[in-house]
Tab-separated table of C-alpha atoms and ligand atoms in Angstrom:
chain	number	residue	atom	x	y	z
A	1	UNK	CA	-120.956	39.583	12.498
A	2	UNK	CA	-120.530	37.279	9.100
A	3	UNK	CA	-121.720	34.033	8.797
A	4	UNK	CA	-118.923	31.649	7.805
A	5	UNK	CA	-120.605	29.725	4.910
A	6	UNK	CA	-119.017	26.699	5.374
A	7	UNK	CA	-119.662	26.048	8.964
A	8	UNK	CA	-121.546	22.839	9.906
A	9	UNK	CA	-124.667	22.699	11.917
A	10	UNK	CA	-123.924	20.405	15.029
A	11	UNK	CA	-122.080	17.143	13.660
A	12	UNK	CA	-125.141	16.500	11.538
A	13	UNK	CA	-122.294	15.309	8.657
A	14	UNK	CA	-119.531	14.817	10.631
A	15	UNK	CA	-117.097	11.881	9.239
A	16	UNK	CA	-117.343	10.258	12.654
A	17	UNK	CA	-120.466	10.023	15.318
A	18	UNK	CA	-120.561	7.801	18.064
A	19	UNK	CA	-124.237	7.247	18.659
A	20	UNK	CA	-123.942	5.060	22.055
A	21	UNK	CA	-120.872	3.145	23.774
A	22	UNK	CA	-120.008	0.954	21.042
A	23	UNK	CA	-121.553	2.253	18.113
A	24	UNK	CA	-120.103	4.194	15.641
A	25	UNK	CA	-121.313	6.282	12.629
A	26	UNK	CA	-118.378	6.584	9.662
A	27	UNK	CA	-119.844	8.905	7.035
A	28	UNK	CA	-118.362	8.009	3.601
A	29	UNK	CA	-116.639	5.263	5.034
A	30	UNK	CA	-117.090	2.868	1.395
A	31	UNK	CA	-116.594	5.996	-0.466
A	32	UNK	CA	-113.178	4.381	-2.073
A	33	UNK	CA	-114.520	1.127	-2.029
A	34	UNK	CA	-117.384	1.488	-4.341
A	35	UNK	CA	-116.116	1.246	-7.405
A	36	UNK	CA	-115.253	-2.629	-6.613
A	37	UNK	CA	-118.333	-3.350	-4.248
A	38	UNK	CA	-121.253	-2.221	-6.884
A	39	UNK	CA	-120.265	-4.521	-9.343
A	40	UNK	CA	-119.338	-7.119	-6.816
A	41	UNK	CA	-123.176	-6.789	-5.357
A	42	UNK	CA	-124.659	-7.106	-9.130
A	43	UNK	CA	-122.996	-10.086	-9.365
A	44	UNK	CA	-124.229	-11.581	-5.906
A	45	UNK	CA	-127.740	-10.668	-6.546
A	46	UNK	CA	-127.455	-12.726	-9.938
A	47	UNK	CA	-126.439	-15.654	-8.354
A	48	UNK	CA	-128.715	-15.152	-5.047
A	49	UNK	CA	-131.696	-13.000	-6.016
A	50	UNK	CA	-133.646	-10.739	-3.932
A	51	UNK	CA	-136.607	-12.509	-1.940
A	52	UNK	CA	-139.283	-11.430	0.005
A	53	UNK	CA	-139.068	-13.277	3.591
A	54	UNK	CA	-141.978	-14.636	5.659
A	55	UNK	CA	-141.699	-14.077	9.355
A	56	UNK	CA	-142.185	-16.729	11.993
A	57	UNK	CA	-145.632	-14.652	12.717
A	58	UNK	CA	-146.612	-15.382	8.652
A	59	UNK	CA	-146.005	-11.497	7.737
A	60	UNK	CA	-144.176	-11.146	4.395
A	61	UNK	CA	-141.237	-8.319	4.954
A	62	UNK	CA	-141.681	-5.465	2.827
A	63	UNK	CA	-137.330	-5.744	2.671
A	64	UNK	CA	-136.387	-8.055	-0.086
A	65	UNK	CA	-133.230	-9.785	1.157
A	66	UNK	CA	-130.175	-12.208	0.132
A	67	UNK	CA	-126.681	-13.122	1.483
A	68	UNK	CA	-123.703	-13.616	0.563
A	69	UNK	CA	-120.528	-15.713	2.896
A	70	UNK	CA	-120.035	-18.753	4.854
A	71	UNK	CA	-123.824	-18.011	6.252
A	72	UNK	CA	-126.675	-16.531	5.242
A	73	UNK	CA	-129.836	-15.154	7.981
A	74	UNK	CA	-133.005	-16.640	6.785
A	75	UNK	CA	-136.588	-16.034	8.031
A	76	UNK	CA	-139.651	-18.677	7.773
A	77	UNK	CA	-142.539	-19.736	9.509
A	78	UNK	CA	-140.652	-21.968	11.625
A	79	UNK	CA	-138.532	-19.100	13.199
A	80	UNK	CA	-135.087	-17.354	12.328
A	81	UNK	CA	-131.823	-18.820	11.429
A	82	UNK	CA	-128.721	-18.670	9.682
A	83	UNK	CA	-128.189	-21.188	7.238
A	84	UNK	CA	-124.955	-22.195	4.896
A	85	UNK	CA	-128.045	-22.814	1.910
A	86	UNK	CA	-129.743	-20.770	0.648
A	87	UNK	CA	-133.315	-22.215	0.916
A	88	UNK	CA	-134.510	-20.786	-2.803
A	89	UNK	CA	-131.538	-22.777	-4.867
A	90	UNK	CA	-130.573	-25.426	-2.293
A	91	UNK	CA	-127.027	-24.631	-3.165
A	92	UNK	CA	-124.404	-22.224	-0.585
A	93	UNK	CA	-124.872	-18.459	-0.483
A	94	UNK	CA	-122.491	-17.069	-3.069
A	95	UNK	CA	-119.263	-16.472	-1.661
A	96	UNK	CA	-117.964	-12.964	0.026
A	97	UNK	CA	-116.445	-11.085	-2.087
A	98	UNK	CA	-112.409	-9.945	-0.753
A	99	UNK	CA	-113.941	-6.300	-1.156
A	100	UNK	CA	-116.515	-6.825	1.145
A	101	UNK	CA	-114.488	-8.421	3.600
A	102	UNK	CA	-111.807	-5.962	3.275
A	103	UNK	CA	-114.105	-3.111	3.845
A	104	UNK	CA	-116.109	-4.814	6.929
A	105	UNK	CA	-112.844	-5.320	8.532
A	106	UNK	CA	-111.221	-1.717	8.005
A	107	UNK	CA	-114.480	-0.252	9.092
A	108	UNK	CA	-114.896	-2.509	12.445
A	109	UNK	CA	-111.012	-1.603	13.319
A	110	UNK	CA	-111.544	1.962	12.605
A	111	UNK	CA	-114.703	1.694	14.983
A	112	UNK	CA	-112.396	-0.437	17.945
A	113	UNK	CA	-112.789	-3.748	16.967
A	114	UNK	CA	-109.472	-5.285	15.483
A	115	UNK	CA	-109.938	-8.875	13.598
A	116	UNK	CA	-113.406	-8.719	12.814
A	117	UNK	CA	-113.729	-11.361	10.164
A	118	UNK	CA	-117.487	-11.734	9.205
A	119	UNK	CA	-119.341	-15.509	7.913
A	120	UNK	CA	-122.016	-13.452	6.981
A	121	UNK	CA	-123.461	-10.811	4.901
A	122	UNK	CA	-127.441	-9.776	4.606
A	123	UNK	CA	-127.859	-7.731	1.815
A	124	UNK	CA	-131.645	-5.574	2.222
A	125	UNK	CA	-133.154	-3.897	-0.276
A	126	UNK	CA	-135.535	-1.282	0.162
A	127	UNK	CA	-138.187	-0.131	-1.887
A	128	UNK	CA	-140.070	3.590	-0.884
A	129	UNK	CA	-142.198	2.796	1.373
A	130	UNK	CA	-140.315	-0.241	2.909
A	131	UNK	CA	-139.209	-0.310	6.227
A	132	UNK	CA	-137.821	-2.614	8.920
A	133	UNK	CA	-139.780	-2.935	12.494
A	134	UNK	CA	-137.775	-1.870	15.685
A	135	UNK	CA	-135.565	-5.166	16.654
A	136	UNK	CA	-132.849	-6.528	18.459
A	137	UNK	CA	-129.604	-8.876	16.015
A	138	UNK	CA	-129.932	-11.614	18.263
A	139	UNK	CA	-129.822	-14.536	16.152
A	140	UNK	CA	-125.561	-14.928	16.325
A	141	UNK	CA	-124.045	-16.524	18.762
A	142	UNK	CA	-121.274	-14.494	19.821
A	143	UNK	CA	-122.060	-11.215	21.201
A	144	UNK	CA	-118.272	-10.015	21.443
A	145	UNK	CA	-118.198	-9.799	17.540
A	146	UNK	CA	-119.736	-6.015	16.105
A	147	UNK	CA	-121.865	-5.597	13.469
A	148	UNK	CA	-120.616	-3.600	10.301
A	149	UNK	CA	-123.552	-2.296	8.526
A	150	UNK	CA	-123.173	-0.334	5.133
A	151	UNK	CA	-125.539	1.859	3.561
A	152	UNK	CA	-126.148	2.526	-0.566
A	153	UNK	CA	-128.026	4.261	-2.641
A	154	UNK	CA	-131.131	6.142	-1.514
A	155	UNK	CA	-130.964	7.900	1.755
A	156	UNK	CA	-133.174	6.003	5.055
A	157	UNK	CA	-133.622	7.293	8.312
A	158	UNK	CA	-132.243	4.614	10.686
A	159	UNK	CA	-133.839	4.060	14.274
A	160	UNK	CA	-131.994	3.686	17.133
A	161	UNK	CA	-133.440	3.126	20.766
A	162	UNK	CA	-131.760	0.994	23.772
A	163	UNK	CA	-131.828	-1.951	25.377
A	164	UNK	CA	-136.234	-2.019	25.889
A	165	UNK	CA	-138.210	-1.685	23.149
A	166	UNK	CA	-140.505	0.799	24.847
A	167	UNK	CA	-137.150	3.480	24.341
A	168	UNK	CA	-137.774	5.969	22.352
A	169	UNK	CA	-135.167	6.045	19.346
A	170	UNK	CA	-133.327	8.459	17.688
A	171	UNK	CA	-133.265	9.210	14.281
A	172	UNK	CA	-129.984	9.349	11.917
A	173	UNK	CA	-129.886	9.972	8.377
A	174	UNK	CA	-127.731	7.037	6.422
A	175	UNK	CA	-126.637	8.205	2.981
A	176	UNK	CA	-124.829	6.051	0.126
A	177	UNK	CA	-121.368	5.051	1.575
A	178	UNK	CA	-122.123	5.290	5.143
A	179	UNK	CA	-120.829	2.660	7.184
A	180	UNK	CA	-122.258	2.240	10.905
A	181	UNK	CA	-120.555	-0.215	13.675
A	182	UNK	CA	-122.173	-1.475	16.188
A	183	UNK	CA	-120.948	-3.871	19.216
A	184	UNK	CA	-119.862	-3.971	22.990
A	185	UNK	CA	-122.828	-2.376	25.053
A	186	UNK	CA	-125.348	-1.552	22.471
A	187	UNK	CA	-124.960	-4.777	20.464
A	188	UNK	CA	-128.321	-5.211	21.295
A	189	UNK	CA	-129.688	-1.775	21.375
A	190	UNK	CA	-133.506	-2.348	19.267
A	191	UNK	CA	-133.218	-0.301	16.287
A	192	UNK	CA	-135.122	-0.176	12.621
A	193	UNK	CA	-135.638	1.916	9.217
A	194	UNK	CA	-138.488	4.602	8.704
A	195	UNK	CA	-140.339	3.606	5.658
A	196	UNK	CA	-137.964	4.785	2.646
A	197	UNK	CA	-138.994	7.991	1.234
A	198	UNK	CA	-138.962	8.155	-2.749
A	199	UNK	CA	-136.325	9.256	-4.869
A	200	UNK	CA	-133.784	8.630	-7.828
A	201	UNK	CA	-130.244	7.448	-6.803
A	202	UNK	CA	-127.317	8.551	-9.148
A	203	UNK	CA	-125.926	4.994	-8.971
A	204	UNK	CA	-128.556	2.915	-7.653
A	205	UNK	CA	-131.884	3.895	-8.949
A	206	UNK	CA	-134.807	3.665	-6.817
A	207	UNK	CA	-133.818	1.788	-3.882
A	208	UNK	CA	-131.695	1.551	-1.060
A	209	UNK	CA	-129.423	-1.395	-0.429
A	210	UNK	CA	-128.032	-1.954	3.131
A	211	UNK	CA	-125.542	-4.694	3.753
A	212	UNK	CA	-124.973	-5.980	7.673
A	213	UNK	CA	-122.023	-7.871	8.151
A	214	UNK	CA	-122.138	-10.498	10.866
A	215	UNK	CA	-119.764	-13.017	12.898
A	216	UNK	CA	-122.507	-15.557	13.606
A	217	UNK	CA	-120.606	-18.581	15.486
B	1	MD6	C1	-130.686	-1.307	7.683
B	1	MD6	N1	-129.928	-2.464	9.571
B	1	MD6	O1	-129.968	-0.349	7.935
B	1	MD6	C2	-130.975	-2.357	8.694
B	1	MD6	N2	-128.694	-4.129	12.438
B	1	MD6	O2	-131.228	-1.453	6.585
B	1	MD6	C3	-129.943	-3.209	10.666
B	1	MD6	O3	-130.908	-3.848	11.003
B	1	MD6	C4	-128.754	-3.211	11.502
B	1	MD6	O4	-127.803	-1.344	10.404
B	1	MD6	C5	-127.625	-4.156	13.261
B	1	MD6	C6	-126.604	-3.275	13.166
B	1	MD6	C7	-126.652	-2.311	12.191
B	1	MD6	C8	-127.740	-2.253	11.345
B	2	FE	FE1	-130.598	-5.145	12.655
């Protein structure tokens, strides 16, 4: 018997994964968006820069993060948030970008979710070696909305686990353009990042960027 040399091993690249009730994996998803969205995020990150938080327990993250929208999600001592100000400038987040918005909302309704409009978008940067604890995005309001998160540049392996933090997560390899959505009954499934591995990025260098897009009232 012959191989076929272009058959896939299990769905380990298929364009579409669901991952739980509710969540959704679209591989390539911001493939046609990118040439818009990089130099939309350059210009973000010039008005907002990249900061390291502190959290409410005094730990700095080893994520750098910003925002970008009608909100931003900000970490300090005195506990989690989202904020219209940006605490570093004392002036709003920049705004969000049509592109962004366009592709958060074409993602969610490819995923199930029709009129997902999102107030706010984290933008995380990793570093190798940075990573992102297992946790539950519990600091919005409404529950009903999903959570459109988009992956660039190097590849991470993302964490996901259920409803306790004591289950064990799987892991699922998020490359540049990957789009994951996430709502209904895993909306607050825990979930993290594996410390980036190193590498060099055709586009982005060394780093990985992930953007989460969020309805937060
Ligand atoms: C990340 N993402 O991929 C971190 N949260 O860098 C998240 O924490 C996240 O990807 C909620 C839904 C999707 C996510
Ligand atoms: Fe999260």
């Amino acid at each position: 018997m012959t191989a076929d040399l272009f058959e896939t091993v299990g769905d380990a690249r298929a364009p579409r994964e669901t991952i739980a009730e509710g969540a959704v994996l679209l591989r390539g998803f911001a493939g046609t968006f990118m040439a818009e969205l990089i130099p939309a995020l350059r210009d973000i990150v010039k008005q907002a820069p990249f900061r390291h938080l502190i959290t409410p327990g005094g730990h700095r993250m080893s994520v750098a993060m910003t925002n970008c929208g009608n909100a931003g999600w900000v970490s300090d001592p005195s506990g989690y948030r989202y904020d219209g100000i940006d605490p570093d400038s004392g002036k709003s987040w920049p705004p969000m970008p049509p592109v962004l918005c366009r592709l958060a909302a074409e993602a969610a309704a490819e995923a199930g979710f029709n009129g997902f409009a999102p107030e706010a978008c984290l933008i995380n940067r990793y570093v190798p070696g940075a990573k992102l604890s297992l946790h539950q995005d519990k600091d919005e309001l409404d529950y009903a909305a999903p959570i459109v998160s988009v992956s660039l540049g190097l590849p991470a392996t993302f964490l996901f686990g259920g409803l306790k933090r004591s289950d064990t997560p799987r892991r699922y390899r998020l490359e540049h353009g990957d789009v994951a959505v996430w709502g209904g009954p895993s909306r607050l499934f825990y979930h993290g990042v594996a410390p980036l591995a190193d590498g060099e990025h055709g586009v982005l260098g060394r780093q990985r960027i992930n953007l989460t897009f969020r309805k937060v009232r």
